[in-house]
mmCIF file of C-alpha atoms in Angstrom:
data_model
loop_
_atom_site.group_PDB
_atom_site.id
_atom_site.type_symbol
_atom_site.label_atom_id
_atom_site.label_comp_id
_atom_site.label_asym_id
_atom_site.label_seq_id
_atom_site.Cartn_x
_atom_site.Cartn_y
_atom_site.Cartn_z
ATOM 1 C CA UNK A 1 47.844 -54.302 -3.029
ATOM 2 C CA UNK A 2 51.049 -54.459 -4.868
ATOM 3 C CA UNK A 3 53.987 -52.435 -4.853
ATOM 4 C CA UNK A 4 53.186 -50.822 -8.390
ATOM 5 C CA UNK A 5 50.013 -49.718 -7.068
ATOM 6 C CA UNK A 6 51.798 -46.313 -6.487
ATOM 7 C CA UNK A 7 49.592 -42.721 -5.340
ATOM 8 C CA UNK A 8 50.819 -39.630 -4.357
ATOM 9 C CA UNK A 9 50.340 -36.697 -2.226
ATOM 10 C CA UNK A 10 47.833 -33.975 -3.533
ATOM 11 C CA UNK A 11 47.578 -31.800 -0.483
ATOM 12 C CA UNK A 12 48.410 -31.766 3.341
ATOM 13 C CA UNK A 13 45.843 -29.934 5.502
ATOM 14 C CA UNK A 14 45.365 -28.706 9.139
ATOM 15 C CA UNK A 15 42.781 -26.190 10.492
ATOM 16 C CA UNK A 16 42.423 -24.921 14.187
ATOM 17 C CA UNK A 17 39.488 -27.260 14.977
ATOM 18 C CA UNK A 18 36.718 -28.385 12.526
ATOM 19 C CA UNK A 19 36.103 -27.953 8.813
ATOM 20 C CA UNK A 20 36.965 -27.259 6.305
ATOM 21 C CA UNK A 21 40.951 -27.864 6.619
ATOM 22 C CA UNK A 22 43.500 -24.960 4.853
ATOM 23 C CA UNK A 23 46.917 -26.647 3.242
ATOM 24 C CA UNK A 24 50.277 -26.411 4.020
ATOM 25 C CA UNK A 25 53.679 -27.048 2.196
ATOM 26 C CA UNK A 26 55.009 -29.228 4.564
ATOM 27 C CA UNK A 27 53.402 -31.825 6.842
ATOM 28 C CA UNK A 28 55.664 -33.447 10.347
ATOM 29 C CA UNK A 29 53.381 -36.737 11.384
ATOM 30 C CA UNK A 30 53.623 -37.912 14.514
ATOM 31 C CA UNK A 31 52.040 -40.616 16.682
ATOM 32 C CA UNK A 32 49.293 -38.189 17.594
ATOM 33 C CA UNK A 33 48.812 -37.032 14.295
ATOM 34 C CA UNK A 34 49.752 -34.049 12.266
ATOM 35 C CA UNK A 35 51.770 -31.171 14.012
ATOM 36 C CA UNK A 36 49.357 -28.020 13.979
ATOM 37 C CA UNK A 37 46.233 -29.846 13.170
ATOM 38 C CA UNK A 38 43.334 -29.516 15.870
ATOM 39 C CA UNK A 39 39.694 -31.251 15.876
ATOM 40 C CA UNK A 40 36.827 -29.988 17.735
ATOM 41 C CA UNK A 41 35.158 -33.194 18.529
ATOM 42 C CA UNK A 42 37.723 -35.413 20.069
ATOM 43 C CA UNK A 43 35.030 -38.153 20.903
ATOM 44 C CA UNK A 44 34.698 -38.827 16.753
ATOM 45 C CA UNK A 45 37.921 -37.427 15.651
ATOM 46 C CA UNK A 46 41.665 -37.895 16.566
ATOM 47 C CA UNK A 47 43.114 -40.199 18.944
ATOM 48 C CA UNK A 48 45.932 -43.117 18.219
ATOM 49 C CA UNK A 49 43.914 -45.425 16.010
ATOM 50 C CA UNK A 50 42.355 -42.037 14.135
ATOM 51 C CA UNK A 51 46.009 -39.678 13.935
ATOM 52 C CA UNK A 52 44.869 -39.013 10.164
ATOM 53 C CA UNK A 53 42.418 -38.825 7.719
ATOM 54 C CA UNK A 54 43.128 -39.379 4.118
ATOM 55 C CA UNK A 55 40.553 -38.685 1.149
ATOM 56 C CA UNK A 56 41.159 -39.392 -2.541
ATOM 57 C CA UNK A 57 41.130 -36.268 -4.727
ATOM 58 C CA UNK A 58 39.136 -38.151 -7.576
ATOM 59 C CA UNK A 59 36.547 -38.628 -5.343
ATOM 60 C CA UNK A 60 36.347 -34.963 -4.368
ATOM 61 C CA UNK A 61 36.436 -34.131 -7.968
ATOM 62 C CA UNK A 62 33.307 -36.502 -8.680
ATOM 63 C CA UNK A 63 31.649 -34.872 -6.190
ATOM 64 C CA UNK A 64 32.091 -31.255 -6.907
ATOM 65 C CA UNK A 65 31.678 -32.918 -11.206
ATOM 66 C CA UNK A 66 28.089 -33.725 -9.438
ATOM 67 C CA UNK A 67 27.967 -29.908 -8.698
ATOM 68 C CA UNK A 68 28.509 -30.043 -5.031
ATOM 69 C CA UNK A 69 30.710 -26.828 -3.824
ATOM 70 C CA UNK A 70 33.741 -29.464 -2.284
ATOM 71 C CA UNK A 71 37.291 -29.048 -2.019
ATOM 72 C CA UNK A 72 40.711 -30.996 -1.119
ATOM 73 C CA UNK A 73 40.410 -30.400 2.584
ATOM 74 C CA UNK A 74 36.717 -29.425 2.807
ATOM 75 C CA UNK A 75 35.517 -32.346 4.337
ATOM 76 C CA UNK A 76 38.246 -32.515 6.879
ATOM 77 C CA UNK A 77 40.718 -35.072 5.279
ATOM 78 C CA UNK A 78 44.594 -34.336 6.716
ATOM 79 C CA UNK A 79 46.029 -36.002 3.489
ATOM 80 C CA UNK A 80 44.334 -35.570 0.253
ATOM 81 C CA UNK A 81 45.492 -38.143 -2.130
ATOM 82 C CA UNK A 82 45.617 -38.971 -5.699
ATOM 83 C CA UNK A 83 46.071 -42.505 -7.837
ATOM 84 C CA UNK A 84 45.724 -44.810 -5.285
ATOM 85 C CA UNK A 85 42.816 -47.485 -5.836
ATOM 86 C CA UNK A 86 40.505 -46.487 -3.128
ATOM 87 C CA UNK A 87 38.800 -50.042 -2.816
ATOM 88 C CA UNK A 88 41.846 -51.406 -1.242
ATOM 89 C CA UNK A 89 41.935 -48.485 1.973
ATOM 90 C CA UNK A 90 40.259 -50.970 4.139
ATOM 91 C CA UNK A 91 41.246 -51.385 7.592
ATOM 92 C CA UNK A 92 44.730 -53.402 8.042
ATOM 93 C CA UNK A 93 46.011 -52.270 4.497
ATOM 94 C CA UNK A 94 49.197 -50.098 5.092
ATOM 95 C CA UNK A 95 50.745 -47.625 3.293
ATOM 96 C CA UNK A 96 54.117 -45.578 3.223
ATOM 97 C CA UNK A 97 53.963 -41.749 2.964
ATOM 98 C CA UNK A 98 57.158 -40.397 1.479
ATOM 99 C CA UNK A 99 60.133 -41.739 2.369
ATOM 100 C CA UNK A 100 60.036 -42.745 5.660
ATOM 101 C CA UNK A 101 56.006 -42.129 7.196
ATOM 102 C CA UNK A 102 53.996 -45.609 7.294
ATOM 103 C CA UNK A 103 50.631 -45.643 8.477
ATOM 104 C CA UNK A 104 48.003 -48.390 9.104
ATOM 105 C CA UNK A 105 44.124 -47.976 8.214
ATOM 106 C CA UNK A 106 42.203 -48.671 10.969
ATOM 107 C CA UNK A 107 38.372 -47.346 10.308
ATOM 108 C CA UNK A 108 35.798 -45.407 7.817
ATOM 109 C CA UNK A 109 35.391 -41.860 9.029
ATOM 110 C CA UNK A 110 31.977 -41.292 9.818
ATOM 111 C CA UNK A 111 29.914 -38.398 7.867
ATOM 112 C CA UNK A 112 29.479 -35.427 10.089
ATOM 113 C CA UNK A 113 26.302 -33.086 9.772
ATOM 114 C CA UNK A 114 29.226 -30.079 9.813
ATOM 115 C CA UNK A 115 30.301 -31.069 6.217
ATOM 116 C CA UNK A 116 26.658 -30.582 5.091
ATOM 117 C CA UNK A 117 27.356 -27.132 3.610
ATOM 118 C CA UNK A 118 29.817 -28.696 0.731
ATOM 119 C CA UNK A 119 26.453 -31.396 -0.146
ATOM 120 C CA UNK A 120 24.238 -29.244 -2.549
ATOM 121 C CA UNK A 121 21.071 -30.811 -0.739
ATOM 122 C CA UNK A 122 22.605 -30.709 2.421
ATOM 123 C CA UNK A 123 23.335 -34.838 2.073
ATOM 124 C CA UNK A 124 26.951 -35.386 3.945
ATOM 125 C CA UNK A 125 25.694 -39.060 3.672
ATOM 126 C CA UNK A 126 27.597 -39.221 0.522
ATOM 127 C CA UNK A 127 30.111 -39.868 2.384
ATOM 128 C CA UNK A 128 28.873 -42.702 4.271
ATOM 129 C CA UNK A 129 30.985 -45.991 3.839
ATOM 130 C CA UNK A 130 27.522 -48.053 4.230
ATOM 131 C CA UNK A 131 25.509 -46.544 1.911
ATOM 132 C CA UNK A 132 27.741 -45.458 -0.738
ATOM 133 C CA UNK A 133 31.016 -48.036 -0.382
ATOM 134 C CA UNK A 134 34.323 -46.589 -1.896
ATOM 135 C CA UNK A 135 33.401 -43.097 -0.694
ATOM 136 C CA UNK A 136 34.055 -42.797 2.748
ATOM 137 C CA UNK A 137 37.334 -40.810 4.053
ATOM 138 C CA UNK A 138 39.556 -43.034 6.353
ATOM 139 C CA UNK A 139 41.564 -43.281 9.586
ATOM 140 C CA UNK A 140 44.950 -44.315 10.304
ATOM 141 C CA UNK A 141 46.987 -45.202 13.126
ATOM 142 C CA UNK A 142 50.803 -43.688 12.335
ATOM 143 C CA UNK A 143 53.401 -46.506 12.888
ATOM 144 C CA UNK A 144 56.825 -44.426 11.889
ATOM 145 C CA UNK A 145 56.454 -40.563 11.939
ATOM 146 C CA UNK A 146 58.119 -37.870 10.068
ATOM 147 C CA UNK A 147 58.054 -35.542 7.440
ATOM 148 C CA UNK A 148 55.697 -35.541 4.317
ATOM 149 C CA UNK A 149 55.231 -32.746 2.019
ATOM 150 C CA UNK A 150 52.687 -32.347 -1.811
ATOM 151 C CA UNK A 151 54.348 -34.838 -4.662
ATOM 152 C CA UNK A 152 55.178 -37.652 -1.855
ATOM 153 C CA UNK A 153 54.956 -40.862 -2.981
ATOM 154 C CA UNK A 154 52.658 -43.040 -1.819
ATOM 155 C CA UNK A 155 53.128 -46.805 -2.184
ATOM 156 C CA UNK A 156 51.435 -49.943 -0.502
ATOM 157 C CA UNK A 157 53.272 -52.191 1.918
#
């Protein structure tokens, strides 16, 4: 990507384990991910190479366009994002948050059967990197932490 390819932050979210994920005004990033957020079911979620999860906000909107009852932080994304061209968050493509939070992308999130409930049918496979490409919520590895709050910049490195 190049450096015009600019997004911003929509909404940072944290929740107490699970989904869906409530926002806050301001987000501190650290190697482990984001201060105050929990996850349930460290064996899919968390870790180093899975601090975050980001989600684009246009996809959410096509979604819940589609009729499907989905909101920013529903599905369990830590950063919701907006403007950035989601076919280039592949893993290896890094990104700058703010001013001074870079991350790396390391994986697709997997669908999880607990964000059924925002699927009309039930079908949290609409999430699914493999069957529906340019969906999928990703992870990232944080490689300088600090501070982020809504508005950020976001901007490809």
């Amino acid at each position: 990507m190049n450096d015009d390819a600019r997004g911003r932050i929509v909404q940072i979210n944290i929740s107490t384990g699970g989904v869906p994920k409530h926002p806050i005004a301001e987000g501190v990033i650290t190697a482990a991910g984001l201060a105050g957020d929990k996850q349930k079911e460290r064996l899919f979620h968390g870790g180093p190479t899975r601090a975050l999860c980001l989600w684009g906000i246009e996809l959410i909107e096509a979604l819940a366009a589609e009729g499907h009852p989905i909101l920013a932080g529903s599905a369990g994304e830590n950063i919701t994002t907006r403007g950035l061209p989601w076919s280039g968050m592949i893993p290896g493509a890094r990104l700058r948050l703010g001013d001074m939070v870079t991350i790396e992308i390391t994986d697709y999130a997997k669908p999880c059967k607990k964000n059924a409930r925002w699927f009309h049918d039930g079908n949290f496979n609409r999430m699914n990197q493999k069957r529906h490409a340019g969906t999928s919520r990703v992870y990232a590895r944080v490689l300088t932490p600090g501070t982020v709050r809504p508005g950020d910049a976001i901007t490809w490195l």
